[in-house]
JSON list of N, CA and C in Angstrom, two decimals:
[
{"chain": "M", "resi": 1, "resn": "ILE", "atom": "N", "xyz": [-0.65, 8.51, 2.45]},
{"chain": "M", "resi": 1, "resn": "ILE", "atom": "CA", "xyz": [0.22, 7.83, 3.39]},
{"chain": "M", "resi": 1, "resn": "ILE", "atom": "C", "xyz": [0.49, 8.81, 4.52]},
{"chain": "M", "resi": 2, "resn": "SER", "atom": "N", "xyz": [0.14, 8.43, 5.71]},
{"chain": "M", "resi": 2, "resn": "SER", "atom": "CA", "xyz": [0.29, 9.34, 6.84]},
{"chain": "M", "resi": 2, "resn": "SER", "atom": "C", "xyz": [1.60, 9.15, 7.57]},
{"chain": "M", "resi": 3, "resn": "ASP", "atom": "N", "xyz": [2.18, 7.97, 7.49]},
{"chain": "M", "resi": 3, "resn": "ASP", "atom": "CA", "xyz": [3.42, 7.69, 8.22]},
{"chain": "M", "resi": 3, "resn": "ASP", "atom": "C", "xyz": [4.17, 6.63, 7.44]},
{"chain": "M", "resi": 4, "resn": "TYR", "atom": "N", "xyz": [5.49, 6.76, 7.46]},
{"chain": "M", "resi": 4, "resn": "TYR", "atom": "CA", "xyz": [6.31, 5.81, 6.73]},
{"chain": "M", "resi": 4, "resn": "TYR", "atom": "C", "xyz": [7.54, 5.49, 7.55]},
{"chain": "M", "resi": 5, "resn": "SER", "atom": "N", "xyz": [7.80, 4.24, 7.72]},
{"chain": "M", "resi": 5, "resn": "SER", "atom": "CA", "xyz": [9.05, 3.80, 8.33]},
{"chain": "M", "resi": 5, "resn": "SER", "atom": "C", "xyz": [9.62, 2.75, 7.40]},
{"chain": "M", "resi": 6, "resn": "SER", "atom": "N", "xyz": [10.76, 2.21, 7.72]},
{"chain": "M", "resi": 6, "resn": "SER", "atom": "CA", "xyz": [11.33, 1.19, 6.85]},
{"chain": "M", "resi": 6, "resn": "SER", "atom": "C", "xyz": [10.59, -0.14, 6.95]},
{"chain": "M", "resi": 7, "resn": "ASN", "atom": "N", "xyz": [9.66, -0.24, 7.89]},
{"chain": "M", "resi": 7, "resn": "ASN", "atom": "CA", "xyz": [8.95, -1.50, 8.08]},
{"chain": "M", "resi": 7, "resn": "ASN", "atom": "C", "xyz": [7.47, -1.47, 7.74]},
{"chain": "M", "resi": 8, "resn": "LYS", "atom": "N", "xyz": [6.83, -0.30, 7.84]},
{"chain": "M", "resi": 8, "resn": "LYS", "atom": "CA", "xyz": [5.38, -0.24, 7.63]},
{"chain": "M", "resi": 8, "resn": "LYS", "atom": "C", "xyz": [4.97, 1.06, 6.96]},
{"chain": "M", "resi": 9, "resn": "LEU", "atom": "N", "xyz": [3.88, 0.98, 6.20]},
{"chain": "M", "resi": 9, "resn": "LEU", "atom": "CA", "xyz": [3.19, 2.16, 5.68]},
{"chain": "M", "resi": 9, "resn": "LEU", "atom": "C", "xyz": [1.90, 2.28, 6.46]},
{"chain": "M", "resi": 10, "resn": "ARG", "atom": "N", "xyz": [1.57, 3.48, 6.91]},
{"chain": "M", "resi": 10, "resn": "ARG", "atom": "CA", "xyz": [0.32, 3.70, 7.64]},
{"chain": "M", "resi": 10, "resn": "ARG", "atom": "C", "xyz": [-0.51, 4.73, 6.88]},
{"chain": "M", "resi": 11, "resn": "PHE", "atom": "N", "xyz": [-1.82, 4.52, 6.89]},
{"chain": "M", "resi": 11, "resn": "PHE", "atom": "CA", "xyz": [-2.74, 5.38, 6.16]},
{"chain": "M", "resi": 11, "resn": "PHE", "atom": "C", "xyz": [-3.77, 5.96, 7.09]},
{"chain": "M", "resi": 12, "resn": "VAL", "atom": "N", "xyz": [-4.22, 7.15, 6.74]},
{"chain": "M", "resi": 12, "resn": "VAL", "atom": "CA", "xyz": [-5.40, 7.71, 7.37]},
{"chain": "M", "resi": 12, "resn": "VAL", "atom": "C", "xyz": [-6.50, 7.54, 6.33]},
{"chain": "M", "resi": 13, "resn": "SER", "atom": "N", "xyz": [-7.50, 6.78, 6.67]},
{"chain": "M", "resi": 13, "resn": "SER", "atom": "CA", "xyz": [-8.58, 6.51, 5.73]},
{"chain": "M", "resi": 13, "resn": "SER", "atom": "C", "xyz": [-9.59, 7.64, 5.78]},
{"chain": "M", "resi": 14, "resn": "ASN", "atom": "N", "xyz": [-9.96, 8.14, 4.60]},
{"chain": "M", "resi": 14, "resn": "ASN", "atom": "CA", "xyz": [-10.99, 9.17, 4.54]},
{"chain": "M", "resi": 14, "resn": "ASN", "atom": "C", "xyz": [-12.37, 8.56, 4.31]},
{"chain": "M", "resi": 15, "resn": "SER", "atom": "N", "xyz": [-12.45, 7.26, 4.47]},
{"chain": "M", "resi": 15, "resn": "SER", "atom": "CA", "xyz": [-13.75, 6.59, 4.36]},
{"chain": "M", "resi": 15, "resn": "SER", "atom": "C", "xyz": [-13.75, 5.40, 5.29]},
{"chain": "M", "resi": 16, "resn": "SER", "atom": "N", "xyz": [-14.93, 4.96, 5.62]},
{"chain": "M", "resi": 16, "resn": "SER", "atom": "CA", "xyz": [-15.04, 3.77, 6.47]},
{"chain": "M", "resi": 16, "resn": "SER", "atom": "C", "xyz": [-15.47, 2.57, 5.65]},
{"chain": "M", "resi": 17, "resn": "LEU", "atom": "N", "xyz": [-15.19, 2.62, 4.35]},
{"chain": "M", "resi": 17, "resn": "LEU", "atom": "CA", "xyz": [-15.59, 1.52, 3.48]},
{"chain": "M", "resi": 17, "resn": "LEU", "atom": "C", "xyz": [-14.75, 0.28, 3.78]},
{"chain": "M", "resi": 18, "resn": "PRO", "atom": "N", "xyz": [-15.39, -0.87, 3.86]},
{"chain": "M", "resi": 18, "resn": "PRO", "atom": "CA", "xyz": [-14.66, -2.10, 4.13]},
{"chain": "M", "resi": 18, "resn": "PRO", "atom": "C", "xyz": [-13.98, -2.63, 2.87]},
{"chain": "M", "resi": 19, "resn": "ASN", "atom": "N", "xyz": [-13.21, -3.67, 3.05]},
{"chain": "M", "resi": 19, "resn": "ASN", "atom": "CA", "xyz": [-12.65, -4.43, 1.94]},
{"chain": "M", "resi": 19, "resn": "ASN", "atom": "C", "xyz": [-11.67, -3.64, 1.08]},
{"chain": "M", "resi": 20, "resn": "ASN", "atom": "N", "xyz": [-10.85, -2.83, 1.69]},
{"chain": "M", "resi": 20, "resn": "ASN", "atom": "CA", "xyz": [-9.81, -2.15, 0.94]},
{"chain": "M", "resi": 20, "resn": "ASN", "atom": "C", "xyz": [-8.72, -3.15, 0.59]},
{"chain": "M", "resi": 21, "resn": "GLU", "atom": "N", "xyz": [-8.44, -3.27, -0.69]},
{"chain": "M", "resi": 21, "resn": "GLU", "atom": "CA", "xyz": [-7.40, -4.18, -1.16]},
{"chain": "M", "resi": 21, "resn": "GLU", "atom": "C", "xyz": [-6.27, -3.35, -1.73]},
{"chain": "M", "resi": 22, "resn": "TYR", "atom": "N", "xyz": [-5.06, -3.88, -1.67]},
{"chain": "M", "resi": 22, "resn": "TYR", "atom": "CA", "xyz": [-3.93, -3.13, -2.21]},
{"chain": "M", "resi": 22, "resn": "TYR", "atom": "C", "xyz": [-3.04, -4.03, -3.05]},
{"chain": "M", "resi": 23, "resn": "GLN", "atom": "N", "xyz": [-2.29, -3.39, -3.92]},
{"chain": "M", "resi": 23, "resn": "GLN", "atom": "CA", "xyz": [-1.28, -4.06, -4.73]},
{"chain": "M", "resi": 23, "resn": "GLN", "atom": "C", "xyz": [-0.02, -3.22, -4.69]},
{"chain": "M", "resi": 24, "resn": "ILE", "atom": "N", "xyz": [1.13, -3.87, -4.60]},
{"chain": "M", "resi": 24, "resn": "ILE", "atom": "CA", "xyz": [2.43, -3.20, -4.64]},
{"chain": "M", "resi": 24, "resn": "ILE", "atom": "C", "xyz": [3.15, -3.67, -5.89]},
{"chain": "M", "resi": 25, "resn": "PHE", "atom": "N", "xyz": [3.64, -2.70, -6.68]},
{"chain": "M", "resi": 25, "resn": "PHE", "atom": "CA", "xyz": [4.38, -2.97, -7.91]},
{"chain": "M", "resi": 25, "resn": "PHE", "atom": "C", "xyz": [5.78, -2.42, -7.76]},
{"chain": "M", "resi": 26, "resn": "ASN", "atom": "N", "xyz": [6.75, -3.09, -8.39]},
{"chain": "M", "resi": 26, "resn": "ASN", "atom": "CA", "xyz": [8.12, -2.56, -8.37]},
{"chain": "M", "resi": 26, "resn": "ASN", "atom": "C", "xyz": [8.27, -1.50, -9.47]},
{"chain": "M", "resi": 27, "resn": "GLY", "atom": "N", "xyz": [9.46, -0.95, -9.59]},
{"chain": "M", "resi": 27, "resn": "GLY", "atom": "CA", "xyz": [9.71, 0.11, -10.57]},
{"chain": "M", "resi": 27, "resn": "GLY", "atom": "C", "xyz": [9.53, -0.34, -12.01]},
{"chain": "M", "resi": 28, "resn": "LEU", "atom": "N", "xyz": [9.53, -1.64, -12.27]},
{"chain": "M", "resi": 28, "resn": "LEU", "atom": "CA", "xyz": [9.31, -2.18, -13.61]},
{"chain": "M", "resi": 28, "resn": "LEU", "atom": "C", "xyz": [7.84, -2.48, -13.89]},
{"chain": "M", "resi": 29, "resn": "GLY", "atom": "N", "xyz": [6.99, -2.23, -12.89]},
{"chain": "M", "resi": 29, "resn": "GLY", "atom": "CA", "xyz": [5.56, -2.48, -13.05]},
{"chain": "M", "resi": 29, "resn": "GLY", "atom": "C", "xyz": [5.14, -3.90, -12.74]},
{"chain": "M", "resi": 30, "resn": "GLN", "atom": "N", "xyz": [6.04, -4.70, -12.19]},
{"chain": "M", "resi": 30, "resn": "GLN", "atom": "CA", "xyz": [5.72, -6.08, -11.85]},
{"chain": "M", "resi": 30, "resn": "GLN", "atom": "C", "xyz": [5.02, -6.14, -10.50]},
{"chain": "M", "resi": 31, "resn": "LEU", "atom": "N", "xyz": [3.96, -6.92, -10.42]},
{"chain": "M", "resi": 31, "resn": "LEU", "atom": "CA", "xyz": [3.24, -7.09, -9.16]},
{"chain": "M", "resi": 31, "resn": "LEU", "atom": "C", "xyz": [4.12, -7.82, -8.16]},
{"chain": "M", "resi": 32, "resn": "ILE", "atom": "N", "xyz": [4.33, -7.20, -7.01]},
{"chain": "M", "resi": 32, "resn": "ILE", "atom": "CA", "xyz": [5.17, -7.76, -5.95]},
{"chain": "M", "resi": 32, "resn": "ILE", "atom": "C", "xyz": [4.33, -8.41, -4.87]},
{"chain": "M", "resi": 33, "resn": "HIS", "atom": "N", "xyz": [3.23, -7.76, -4.51]},
{"chain": "M", "resi": 33, "resn": "HIS", "atom": "CA", "xyz": [2.40, -8.25, -3.41]},
{"chain": "M", "resi": 33, "resn": "HIS", "atom": "C", "xyz": [1.00, -7.68, -3.54]},
{"chain": "M", "resi": 34, "resn": "SER", "atom": "N", "xyz": [0.00, -8.44, -3.14]},
{"chain": "M", "resi": 34, "resn": "SER", "atom": "CA", "xyz": [-1.37, -7.94, -3.06]},
{"chain": "M", "resi": 34, "resn": "SER", "atom": "C", "xyz": [-2.05, -8.59, -1.88]},
{"chain": "M", "resi": 35, "resn": "SER", "atom": "N", "xyz": [-2.93, -7.82, -1.24]},
{"chain": "M", "resi": 35, "resn": "SER", "atom": "CA", "xyz": [-3.63, -8.32, -0.07]},
{"chain": "M", "resi": 35, "resn": "SER", "atom": "C", "xyz": [-4.71, -7.31, 0.30]},
{"chain": "M", "resi": 36, "resn": "SER", "atom": "N", "xyz": [-5.35, -7.54, 1.45]},
{"chain": "M", "resi": 36, "resn": "SER", "atom": "CA", "xyz": [-6.31, -6.59, 2.00]},
{"chain": "M", "resi": 36, "resn": "SER", "atom": "C", "xyz": [-5.64, -5.79, 3.10]},
{"chain": "M", "resi": 37, "resn": "LEU", "atom": "N", "xyz": [-6.05, -4.53, 3.23]},
{"chain": "M", "resi": 37, "resn": "LEU", "atom": "CA", "xyz": [-5.53, -3.71, 4.32]},
{"chain": "M", "resi": 37, "resn": "LEU", "atom": "C", "xyz": [-6.06, -4.23, 5.63]},
{"chain": "M", "resi": 38, "resn": "ASP", "atom": "N", "xyz": [-5.23, -4.22, 6.65]},
{"chain": "M", "resi": 38, "resn": "ASP", "atom": "CA", "xyz": [-5.70, -4.65, 7.96]},
{"chain": "M", "resi": 38, "resn": "ASP", "atom": "C", "xyz": [-6.52, -3.54, 8.62]},
{"chain": "M", "resi": 39, "resn": "SER", "atom": "N", "xyz": [-7.10, -3.82, 9.75]},
{"chain": "M", "resi": 39, "resn": "SER", "atom": "CA", "xyz": [-7.99, -2.86, 10.41]},
{"chain": "M", "resi": 39, "resn": "SER", "atom": "C", "xyz": [-7.27, -1.61, 10.89]},
{"chain": "M", "resi": 40, "resn": "ASN", "atom": "N", "xyz": [-5.93, -1.67, 11.00]},
{"chain": "M", "resi": 40, "resn": "ASN", "atom": "CA", "xyz": [-5.15, -0.50, 11.40]},
{"chain": "M", "resi": 40, "resn": "ASN", "atom": "C", "xyz": [-4.68, 0.30, 10.20]},
{"chain": "M", "resi": 41, "resn": "TYR", "atom": "N", "xyz": [-5.06, -0.10, 9.01]},
{"chain": "M", "resi": 41, "resn": "TYR", "atom": "CA", "xyz": [-4.63, 0.53, 7.76]},
{"chain": "M", "resi": 41, "resn": "TYR", "atom": "C", "xyz": [-3.11, 0.59, 7.68]},
{"chain": "M", "resi": 42, "resn": "GLU", "atom": "N", "xyz": [-2.46, -0.54, 7.95]},
{"chain": "M", "resi": 42, "resn": "GLU", "atom": "CA", "xyz": [-1.01, -0.65, 7.87]},
{"chain": "M", "resi": 42, "resn": "GLU", "atom": "C", "xyz": [-0.62, -1.72, 6.86]},
{"chain": "M", "resi": 43, "resn": "ILE", "atom": "N", "xyz": [0.49, -1.47, 6.18]},
{"chain": "M", "resi": 43, "resn": "ILE", "atom": "CA", "xyz": [1.05, -2.45, 5.25]},
{"chain": "M", "resi": 43, "resn": "ILE", "atom": "C", "xyz": [2.48, -2.71, 5.68]},
{"chain": "M", "resi": 44, "resn": "ASP", "atom": "N", "xyz": [2.79, -3.97, 5.92]},
{"chain": "M", "resi": 44, "resn": "ASP", "atom": "CA", "xyz": [4.14, -4.36, 6.30]},
{"chain": "M", "resi": 44, "resn": "ASP", "atom": "C", "xyz": [5.00, -4.42, 5.04]},
{"chain": "M", "resi": 45, "resn": "ILE", "atom": "N", "xyz": [6.05, -3.59, 4.99]},
{"chain": "M", "resi": 45, "resn": "ILE", "atom": "CA", "xyz": [6.95, -3.58, 3.83]},
{"chain": "M", "resi": 45, "resn": "ILE", "atom": "C", "xyz": [8.35, -4.03, 4.21]},
{"chain": "M", "resi": 46, "resn": "ASN", "atom": "N", "xyz": [8.47, -4.66, 5.35]},
{"chain": "M", "resi": 46, "resn": "ASN", "atom": "CA", "xyz": [9.76, -5.10, 5.85]},
{"chain": "M", "resi": 46, "resn": "ASN", "atom": "C", "xyz": [10.47, -6.06, 4.89]},
{"chain": "M", "resi": 47, "resn": "ASN", "atom": "N", "xyz": [9.71, -6.88, 4.17]},
{"chain": "M", "resi": 47, "resn": "ASN", "atom": "CA", "xyz": [10.31, -7.88, 3.30]},
{"chain": "M", "resi": 47, "resn": "ASN", "atom": "C", "xyz": [10.68, -7.35, 1.92]},
{"chain": "M", "resi": 48, "resn": "LEU", "atom": "N", "xyz": [10.40, -6.07, 1.63]},
{"chain": "M", "resi": 48, "resn": "LEU", "atom": "CA", "xyz": [10.74, -5.49, 0.33]},
{"chain": "M", "resi": 48, "resn": "LEU", "atom": "C", "xyz": [12.19, -5.05, 0.30]},
{"chain": "M", "resi": 49, "resn": "ASP", "atom": "N", "xyz": [12.83, -5.23, -0.85]},
{"chain": "M", "resi": 49, "resn": "ASP", "atom": "CA", "xyz": [14.18, -4.71, -1.04]},
{"chain": "M", "resi": 49, "resn": "ASP", "atom": "C", "xyz": [14.12, -3.20, -1.18]},
{"chain": "M", "resi": 50, "resn": "SER", "atom": "N", "xyz": [15.26, -2.55, -1.03]},
{"chain": "M", "resi": 50, "resn": "SER", "atom": "CA", "xyz": [15.32, -1.11, -1.24]},
{"chain": "M", "resi": 50, "resn": "SER", "atom": "C", "xyz": [14.96, -0.78, -2.68]},
{"chain": "M", "resi": 51, "resn": "GLY", "atom": "N", "xyz": [14.25, 0.33, -2.88]},
{"chain": "M", "resi": 51, "resn": "GLY", "atom": "CA", "xyz": [13.90, 0.74, -4.24]},
{"chain": "M", "resi": 51, "resn": "GLY", "atom": "C", "xyz": [12.59, 1.50, -4.28]},
{"chain": "M", "resi": 52, "resn": "LEU", "atom": "N", "xyz": [12.21, 1.85, -5.49]},
{"chain": "M", "resi": 52, "resn": "LEU", "atom": "CA", "xyz": [10.98, 2.60, -5.75]},
{"chain": "M", "resi": 52, "resn": "LEU", "atom": "C", "xyz": [9.84, 1.61, -5.97]},
{"chain": "M", "resi": 53, "resn": "TYR", "atom": "N", "xyz": [8.69, 1.89, -5.34]},
{"chain": "M", "resi": 53, "resn": "TYR", "atom": "CA", "xyz": [7.51, 1.04, -5.46]},
{"chain": "M", "resi": 53, "resn": "TYR", "atom": "C", "xyz": [6.27, 1.89, -5.71]},
{"chain": "M", "resi": 54, "resn": "PHE", "atom": "N", "xyz": [5.29, 1.25, -6.31]},
{"chain": "M", "resi": 54, "resn": "PHE", "atom": "CA", "xyz": [4.00, 1.89, -6.56]},
{"chain": "M", "resi": 54, "resn": "PHE", "atom": "C", "xyz": [2.93, 1.10, -5.83]},
{"chain": "M", "resi": 55, "resn": "LEU", "atom": "N", "xyz": [2.04, 1.81, -5.18]},
{"chain": "M", "resi": 55, "resn": "LEU", "atom": "CA", "xyz": [0.99, 1.21, -4.37]},
{"chain": "M", "resi": 55, "resn": "LEU", "atom": "C", "xyz": [-0.36, 1.63, -4.92]},
{"chain": "M", "resi": 56, "resn": "SER", "atom": "N", "xyz": [-1.23, 0.68, -5.12]},
{"chain": "M", "resi": 56, "resn": "SER", "atom": "CA", "xyz": [-2.58, 0.93, -5.60]},
{"chain": "M", "resi": 56, "resn": "SER", "atom": "C", "xyz": [-3.56, 0.36, -4.59]},
{"chain": "M", "resi": 57, "resn": "ILE", "atom": "N", "xyz": [-4.48, 1.21, -4.11]},
{"chain": "M", "resi": 57, "resn": "ILE", "atom": "CA", "xyz": [-5.48, 0.78, -3.13]},
{"chain": "M", "resi": 57, "resn": "ILE", "atom": "C", "xyz": [-6.86, 0.92, -3.77]},
{"chain": "M", "resi": 58, "resn": "ARG", "atom": "N", "xyz": [-7.64, -0.15, -3.68]},
{"chain": "M", "resi": 58, "resn": "ARG", "atom": "CA", "xyz": [-8.99, -0.16, -4.26]},
{"chain": "M", "resi": 58, "resn": "ARG", "atom": "C", "xyz": [-9.99, -0.48, -3.16]},
{"chain": "M", "resi": 59, "resn": "ASN", "atom": "N", "xyz": [-11.07, 0.30, -3.08]},
{"chain": "M", "resi": 59, "resn": "ASN", "atom": "CA", "xyz": [-12.09, 0.00, -2.08]},
{"chain": "M", "resi": 59, "resn": "ASN", "atom": "C", "xyz": [-13.23, -0.79, -2.69]},
{"chain": "M", "resi": 60, "resn": "SER", "atom": "N", "xyz": [-14.23, -1.11, -1.91]},
{"chain": "M", "resi": 60, "resn": "SER", "atom": "CA", "xyz": [-15.33, -1.95, -2.36]},
{"chain": "M", "resi": 60, "resn": "SER", "atom": "C", "xyz": [-16.20, -1.29, -3.43]},
{"chain": "M", "resi": 61, "resn": "GLN", "atom": "N", "xyz": [-16.05, 0.02, -3.60]},
{"chain": "M", "resi": 61, "resn": "GLN", "atom": "CA", "xyz": [-16.79, 0.74, -4.65]},
{"chain": "M", "resi": 61, "resn": "GLN", "atom": "C", "xyz": [-15.92, 0.95, -5.89]},
{"chain": "M", "resi": 62, "resn": "ASN", "atom": "N", "xyz": [-14.80, 0.22, -5.97]},
{"chain": "M", "resi": 62, "resn": "ASN", "atom": "CA", "xyz": [-13.85, 0.28, -7.08]},
{"chain": "M", "resi": 62, "resn": "ASN", "atom": "C", "xyz": [-13.20, 1.65, -7.27]},
{"chain": "M", "resi": 63, "resn": "GLN", "atom": "N", "xyz": [-13.13, 2.43, -6.21]},
{"chain": "M", "resi": 63, "resn": "GLN", "atom": "CA", "xyz": [-12.37, 3.67, -6.25]},
{"chain": "M", "resi": 63, "resn": "GLN", "atom": "C", "xyz": [-10.92, 3.32, -5.99]},
{"chain": "M", "resi": 64, "resn": "ILE", "atom": "N", "xyz": [-10.01, 3.89, -6.77]},
{"chain": "M", "resi": 64, "resn": "ILE", "atom": "CA", "xyz": [-8.60, 3.55, -6.68]},
{"chain": "M", "resi": 64, "resn": "ILE", "atom": "C", "xyz": [-7.78, 4.78, -6.33]},
{"chain": "M", "resi": 65, "resn": "GLN", "atom": "N", "xyz": [-6.86, 4.59, -5.40]},
{"chain": "M", "resi": 65, "resn": "GLN", "atom": "CA", "xyz": [-5.87, 5.62, -5.05]},
{"chain": "M", "resi": 65, "resn": "GLN", "atom": "C", "xyz": [-4.50, 5.04, -5.32]},
{"chain": "M", "resi": 66, "resn": "ASN", "atom": "N", "xyz": [-3.63, 5.82, -5.96]},
{"chain": "M", "resi": 66, "resn": "ASN", "atom": "CA", "xyz": [-2.30, 5.38, -6.29]},
{"chain": "M", "resi": 66, "resn": "ASN", "atom": "C", "xyz": [-1.26, 6.23, -5.57]},
{"chain": "M", "resi": 67, "resn": "PHE", "atom": "N", "xyz": [-0.20, 5.59, -5.11]},
{"chain": "M", "resi": 67, "resn": "PHE", "atom": "CA", "xyz": [0.89, 6.25, -4.40]},
{"chain": "M", "resi": 67, "resn": "PHE", "atom": "C", "xyz": [2.21, 5.68, -4.89]},
{"chain": "M", "resi": 68, "resn": "LYS", "atom": "N", "xyz": [3.27, 6.40, -4.70]},
{"chain": "M", "resi": 68, "resn": "LYS", "atom": "CA", "xyz": [4.59, 5.83, -4.90]},
{"chain": "M", "resi": 68, "resn": "LYS", "atom": "C", "xyz": [5.40, 6.09, -3.63]},
{"chain": "M", "resi": 69, "resn": "PHE", "atom": "N", "xyz": [6.31, 5.16, -3.34]},
{"chain": "M", "resi": 69, "resn": "PHE", "atom": "CA", "xyz": [7.14, 5.32, -2.15]},
{"chain": "M", "resi": 69, "resn": "PHE", "atom": "C", "xyz": [8.51, 4.72, -2.41]},
{"chain": "M", "resi": 70, "resn": "LEU", "atom": "N", "xyz": [9.46, 5.20, -1.67]},
{"chain": "M", "resi": 70, "resn": "LEU", "atom": "CA", "xyz": [10.84, 4.73, -1.78]},
{"chain": "M", "resi": 70, "resn": "LEU", "atom": "C", "xyz": [11.19, 3.97, -0.51]},
{"chain": "M", "resi": 71, "resn": "LYS", "atom": "N", "xyz": [11.54, 2.72, -0.67]},
{"chain": "M", "resi": 71, "resn": "LYS", "atom": "CA", "xyz": [11.97, 1.90, 0.48]},
{"chain": "M", "resi": 71, "resn": "LYS", "atom": "C", "xyz": [13.48, 2.03, 0.58]},
{"chain": "M", "resi": 72, "resn": "LYS", "atom": "N", "xyz": [13.96, 2.46, 1.75]},
{"chain": "M", "resi": 72, "resn": "LYS", "atom": "CA", "xyz": [15.40, 2.65, 1.95]},
{"chain": "M", "resi": 72, "resn": "LYS", "atom": "C", "xyz": [16.04, 1.39, 2.49]}
]
């Protein structure tokens, strides 16, 4: 995660692989949201309540990166 605000997460991609998909889970492990990353590698988190979240990003080669973030 290269930048974080209360509204968006921004990433610097170390690959140019297409079709990056992501999933956001709450602190209980429940799936909150899933979608594809946009071309700017941004995820809108404005609609999330405050709390701890886990983010999983999978590319077209099934490589997975996991992150955690705190929404204030």
